[in-house]
Coordinates of C-alpha atoms in Angstrom, one line a residue:
X1 CA 2.9 -2.4 10.8
X2 CA 0.1 -3.8 9.2
X3 CA -1.6 -0.6 8.7
X4 CA 1.4 1.1 7.2
X5 CA 2.1 -1.7 4.8
X6 CA -1.6 -2.1 3.8
X7 CA -1.9 1.4 2.8
X8 CA 1.5 1.2 1.0
X9 CA 0.2 -1.7 -0.9
X10 CA -3.0 -0.2 -2.1
X11 CA -1.5 3.1 -3.4
X12 CA 1.3 1.5 -5.1
X13 CA -0.7 -1.3 -6.8
X14 CA -3.4 1.3 -8.0
X15 CA -0.8 3.5 -9.5
X16 CA 0.6 0.5 -11.6
X17 CA -2.3 -1.3 -12.0
X18 CA -2.4 -1.1 -16.2
X19 CA 1.1 -2.7 -16.1
X20 CA 0.0 -5.2 -13.6
X21 CA -3.1 -6.2 -15.8
X22 CA -0.8 -6.5 -19.0
X23 CA 1.8 -8.6 -17.4
X24 CA -0.9 -11.0 -16.3
X25 CA -2.5 -11.2 -19.7
X26 CA 0.9 -11.9 -21.2
X27 CA 1.7 -14.4 -18.7
X28 CA -1.5 -16.3 -19.1
X29 CA -1.7 -16.3 -23.0
X30 CA 1.9 -16.7 -23.9
X31 CA 2.6 -16.1 -27.8
X32 CA -1.1 -15.3 -28.5
X33 CA -0.4 -11.6 -27.1
X34 CA 1.2 -8.8 -28.7
X35 CA 3.8 -6.4 -27.1
X36 CA 2.9 -4.6 -24.0
X37 CA 2.0 -1.3 -25.9
X38 CA -0.3 -3.5 -28.3
X39 CA -2.1 -5.2 -25.4
X40 CA -2.7 -1.6 -23.3
X41 CA -4.0 0.0 -26.5
X42 CA -6.2 -3.0 -27.0
X43 CA -7.7 -2.8 -23.6
X44 CA -8.1 0.7 -24.1
X45 CA -9.9 0.5 -27.3
X46 CA -12.3 -2.2 -26.0
X47 CA -12.9 -1.1 -22.5
X48 CA -11.4 2.2 -22.3
X49 CA -10.2 3.6 -18.8
X50 CA -11.7 0.4 -16.8
X51 CA -10.2 -1.9 -19.4
X52 CA -6.8 -0.7 -18.0
X53 CA -7.7 -1.4 -14.2
X54 CA -9.1 -4.9 -14.7
X55 CA -8.8 -6.6 -11.5
X56 CA -7.7 -3.8 -9.5
X57 CA -10.6 -3.8 -7.4
X58 CA -9.9 -7.4 -6.2
X59 CA -6.1 -6.8 -6.2
X60 CA -6.7 -3.6 -3.5
X61 CA -8.7 -6.1 -1.6
X62 CA -6.1 -8.9 -1.9
X63 CA -3.0 -6.6 -1.6
X64 CA -4.1 -4.9 1.6
X65 CA -4.2 -7.9 4.1
X66 CA -1.5 -9.6 1.9
X67 CA 1.3 -6.7 2.4
X68 CA 0.1 -6.0 5.5
X69 CA 1.0 -9.7 6.8
X70 CA 4.0 -10.1 4.9
X71 CA 5.6 -7.0 6.9
X72 CA 4.0 -8.1 10.2
X73 CA 5.3 -11.7 9.8
X74 CA 8.5 -10.6 8.4
X75 CA 9.2 -8.3 11.4
X76 CA 7.8 -11.2 13.9
X77 CA 10.4 -13.6 12.5
X78 CA 13.5 -11.3 12.5
X79 CA 12.9 -10.5 16.0
X80 CA 12.7 -14.3 16.9
X81 CA 15.8 -14.7 15.0
X82 CA 17.4 -11.7 16.8
X83 CA 16.2 -13.0 20.2
X84 CA 17.9 -16.4 19.5
X85 CA 21.0 -15.1 18.6
X86 CA 24.0 -14.0 20.4
X87 CA 23.9 -10.4 22.0
X88 CA 24.7 -8.0 19.4
X89 CA 24.2 -10.2 16.4
X90 CA 23.3 -8.7 13.2
X91 CA 20.9 -10.4 10.8
X92 CA 22.6 -11.7 7.8
X93 CA 21.2 -11.5 4.1
X94 CA 20.2 -15.0 4.5
X95 CA 18.2 -14.5 7.4
X96 CA 16.4 -11.8 5.9
X97 CA 15.8 -14.0 2.8
X98 CA 14.2 -16.9 4.9
X99 CA 12.3 -14.4 7.2
X100 CA 10.9 -12.8 3.9
X101 CA 10.2 -16.0 2.3
X102 CA 8.2 -17.3 5.5
X103 CA 6.2 -14.2 5.4
X104 CA 5.5 -14.3 1.8
X105 CA 4.0 -17.9 2.2
X106 CA 1.9 -16.9 5.1
X107 CA 0.4 -13.9 3.3
X108 CA -0.2 -15.8 0.0
X109 CA -2.0 -18.5 1.9
X110 CA -4.2 -16.2 3.9
X111 CA -5.5 -14.2 0.9
X112 CA -5.1 -16.9 -1.9
X113 CA -9.0 -16.9 -3.2
X114 CA -8.7 -13.2 -3.7
X115 CA -5.5 -13.9 -6.0
X116 CA -7.5 -16.3 -8.0
X117 CA -10.6 -13.7 -8.3
X118 CA -8.2 -11.2 -9.4
X119 CA -6.6 -13.3 -12.1
X120 CA -10.2 -14.4 -13.3
X121 CA -11.2 -10.9 -13.3
X122 CA -8.1 -9.8 -15.5
X123 CA -8.4 -12.5 -17.9
X124 CA -12.2 -13.3 -18.3
X125 CA -13.8 -9.8 -17.3
X126 CA -17.0 -10.7 -19.4
X127 CA -17.5 -14.3 -18.0
X128 CA -17.2 -12.9 -14.8
X129 CA -19.5 -10.1 -15.4
X130 CA -16.5 -7.7 -14.1
X131 CA -17.4 -8.3 -10.4
X132 CA -15.7 -10.1 -7.6
X133 CA -19.1 -11.9 -7.0
X134 CA -19.2 -12.9 -10.6
X135 CA -15.6 -14.3 -10.7
X136 CA -16.5 -16.4 -7.6
X137 CA -19.4 -17.8 -9.2
X138 CA -17.3 -18.6 -12.4
X139 CA -14.5 -20.3 -10.3
X140 CA -16.9 -22.4 -8.3
X141 CA -19.1 -23.4 -11.4
X142 CA -16.0 -24.4 -13.1
X143 CA -13.9 -26.2 -10.4
X144 CA -16.1 -26.0 -7.3
X145 CA -15.0 -24.5 -4.1
X146 CA -11.4 -26.4 -4.6
X147 CA -11.0 -23.9 -7.7
X148 CA -10.5 -21.0 -5.3
X149 CA -7.4 -23.0 -4.2
X150 CA -6.2 -23.9 -7.7
X151 CA -2.5 -23.8 -8.0
X152 CA -2.0 -22.7 -4.2
X153 CA 1.0 -25.2 -3.6
X154 CA 3.1 -23.7 -6.5
X155 CA 2.1 -20.4 -5.4
X156 CA 3.4 -20.8 -2.0
X157 CA 6.7 -22.3 -3.6
X158 CA 7.0 -19.1 -5.7
X159 CA 6.4 -16.8 -2.8
X160 CA 9.5 -17.8 -0.8
X161 CA 11.8 -16.6 -3.4
X162 CA 9.7 -13.7 -4.6
X163 CA 9.1 -12.0 -1.3
X164 CA 12.2 -13.3 0.4
X165 CA 14.4 -11.9 -2.4
X166 CA 12.5 -8.6 -2.3
X167 CA 13.0 -8.0 1.4
X168 CA 16.7 -9.5 1.5
X169 CA 17.6 -7.1 -1.2
X170 CA 15.8 -3.8 0.0
X171 CA 17.1 -4.2 3.5
X172 CA 20.4 -5.4 3.2
X173 CA 21.3 -2.6 0.6
X174 CA 19.4 -0.2 2.8
X175 CA 21.6 -1.1 5.8
X176 CA 24.8 -1.1 3.8
X177 CA 23.9 2.3 2.4
X178 CA 23.2 3.8 6.0
X179 CA 26.4 2.3 7.4
X180 CA 28.2 3.9 4.5
X181 CA 26.7 7.2 4.6
X182 CA 26.3 7.5 8.5
X183 CA 22.8 8.6 8.1
X184 CA 19.3 7.3 7.9
X185 CA 18.4 6.6 4.0
X186 CA 16.5 9.4 2.6
X187 CA 13.7 9.6 0.2
X188 CA 15.5 9.1 -3.1
X189 CA 17.5 6.3 -1.7
X190 CA 14.6 4.3 -0.3
X191 CA 12.7 4.6 -3.6
X192 CA 15.6 3.7 -5.7
X193 CA 16.5 0.7 -3.4
X194 CA 12.8 -0.4 -3.3
X195 CA 12.9 -0.5 -7.2
X196 CA 16.1 -2.6 -7.2
X197 CA 14.5 -5.0 -4.7
X198 CA 11.5 -5.3 -6.8
X199 CA 13.2 -5.9 -9.9
X200 CA 15.3 -8.7 -8.3
X201 CA 12.2 -10.3 -6.8
X202 CA 10.5 -10.4 -10.2
X203 CA 13.3 -11.6 -12.4
X204 CA 14.2 -14.6 -9.7
X205 CA 10.6 -15.9 -9.7
X206 CA 8.9 -14.9 -13.2
X207 CA 8.9 -18.3 -14.5
X208 CA 7.0 -19.7 -11.2
X209 CA 4.9 -16.9 -11.6
X210 CA 3.7 -17.6 -15.1
X211 CA 2.9 -21.1 -14.1
X212 CA 1.0 -20.3 -11.0
X213 CA -1.2 -17.9 -12.7
X214 CA -1.9 -20.6 -15.6
X215 CA -2.8 -23.0 -12.8
X216 CA -5.2 -20.7 -11.3
X217 CA -7.0 -20.6 -14.5
X218 CA -6.8 -24.4 -15.0
X219 CA -10.2 -25.3 -14.6
X220 CA -11.2 -22.8 -17.4
X221 CA -10.7 -23.3 -21.1
X222 CA -7.9 -21.0 -22.2
X223 CA -9.2 -18.5 -24.8
X224 CA -7.2 -17.3 -27.5
X225 CA -6.8 -14.1 -29.4
X226 CA -9.3 -14.9 -31.9
X227 CA -12.1 -16.0 -29.4
X228 CA -11.8 -19.6 -30.0
X229 CA -11.2 -22.1 -27.0
X230 CA -8.5 -24.1 -26.4
X231 CA -8.1 -27.2 -24.2
X232 CA -7.1 -27.0 -20.5
X233 CA -3.5 -26.9 -19.6
X234 CA -1.9 -30.5 -19.6
X235 CA -0.3 -30.1 -16.2
X236 CA -1.2 -30.0 -12.6
X237 CA 1.9 -29.0 -10.6
X238 CA 4.6 -26.5 -10.8
X239 CA 7.2 -29.0 -12.4
X240 CA 5.2 -30.5 -15.1
X241 CA 3.9 -27.1 -16.0
X242 CA 7.5 -25.6 -16.2
X243 CA 8.4 -28.7 -18.4
X244 CA 5.3 -28.6 -20.7
X245 CA 5.4 -24.9 -21.3
X246 CA 9.1 -25.1 -22.0
X247 CA 8.5 -28.1 -24.3
X248 CA 5.4 -27.1 -26.4
X249 CA 5.6 -23.4 -26.2
X250 CA 9.5 -22.6 -25.7
X251 CA 11.5 -21.4 -23.0
X252 CA 10.8 -17.7 -23.8
X253 CA 7.4 -18.3 -22.9
X254 CA 8.3 -18.6 -19.5
X255 CA 9.4 -15.1 -19.5
X256 CA 6.6 -13.6 -21.2
X257 CA 5.4 -10.7 -19.4
X258 CA 8.5 -9.8 -17.7
X259 CA 9.0 -6.7 -19.1
X260 CA 5.5 -5.3 -18.1
X261 CA 6.0 -7.1 -14.6
X262 CA 9.1 -5.1 -14.0
X263 CA 7.9 -2.1 -15.2
X264 CA 5.0 -2.5 -12.5
X265 CA 7.1 -4.0 -9.8
X266 CA 9.9 -1.4 -9.8
X267 CA 7.6 1.8 -9.3
X268 CA 5.1 -0.3 -7.1
X269 CA 7.7 -1.6 -4.9
X270 CA 9.4 1.6 -4.8
X271 CA 6.5 3.6 -3.8
X272 CA 5.5 1.0 -1.5
X273 CA 8.7 0.9 0.4
X274 CA 8.7 4.9 0.5
X275 CA 5.1 4.9 2.0
X276 CA 6.0 2.1 4.4
X277 CA 8.8 4.0 6.1
X278 CA 6.9 7.3 6.1
X279 CA 4.0 5.6 7.9
X280 CA 6.5 3.9 10.3
X281 CA 7.9 7.4 11.0
X282 CA 4.5 9.2 11.5
X283 CA 3.2 6.1 13.7
X284 CA 6.6 5.8 15.6
X285 CA 6.9 2.0 14.6
X286 CA 10.7 0.8 14.4
X287 CA 11.8 -2.5 12.9
X288 CA 14.8 -4.8 13.5

C-alpha cells in the first residue's frame, strides 16, 4: 500500500506541479497576485520551465512518504473499525471521514518539515538558492529549528477535513457506484470519482490551507510583488489568522488560489487514485 500510494503521489503531483506552484503563490500573497494565467506567464518569463516547477523536488520528497502513510494509516484505521464492529457491518461515510482525517494528521506530522521547505522554495526561491538545503538554512536562520515546524498545529487541524473528506467522498461514491453497476469501477469511473473527491477536499479546507501556508512563512518578512518587504503576519494561530486576514484583507482573500488549487487537485487526485488502484491490482493488495 505504501509503495502504491507513493508512486501514485509522485506521478500525479509532478504532472500538476505548475498549478500547485501558482496556487501556493496566490494563497501566500493574496491580492498582490494577478490571475492564474498571469502568474504562470510571469514564472515562465522570469525562470522558464524551472519556474513552473519551483518546489516540486521537495514536494515529491514530501508526497511519497506522505501519501504512502495516508493510505497505510487509512486502511489500518478502517480495519480496526471493522474488527470492532458487528459481523457483516459496513463502514459508513462518517467512519471513512474519521479514518481519513486521522490518516491525514499522522502523515502531515511525519513529513511536516518538507512541507515548510516546499513552501519556502515556491515563494522565496532566490533566498533559498533554489535548493532544499538552502531552504533549510533560510528557515533555521529566520526562526531556528522551530521554524521547520511553524504552523504545524493549524496544519494538523486542516488535514483532518482535507484528507478525511477526500477519502470519504471517493470511497463512498465508488462503493455506491459498484453496488449500482454490479461490477468493479472502471478506469473512467475511478478518475471521475477521484476528481470529485479532490475538488470536495480542496473546497472544504481552502481557508485553512491559506492560513497554514502563511504561518509557514511567518518567520520571513513577506515580499510584495514590487519587491518591497512587508511586516510579519500579525497572527500566530489558525483562529487569529482567519480573523485577521478576513478583517484586514477581506474574506475573499481566504479563497485566493482556490481556482488553480482545484485545477491542480482535481487531476492530481484523479491520476493518483487511478495509479493507486492499478498498483493494488498489480501487487494483489485488497482494501476494506
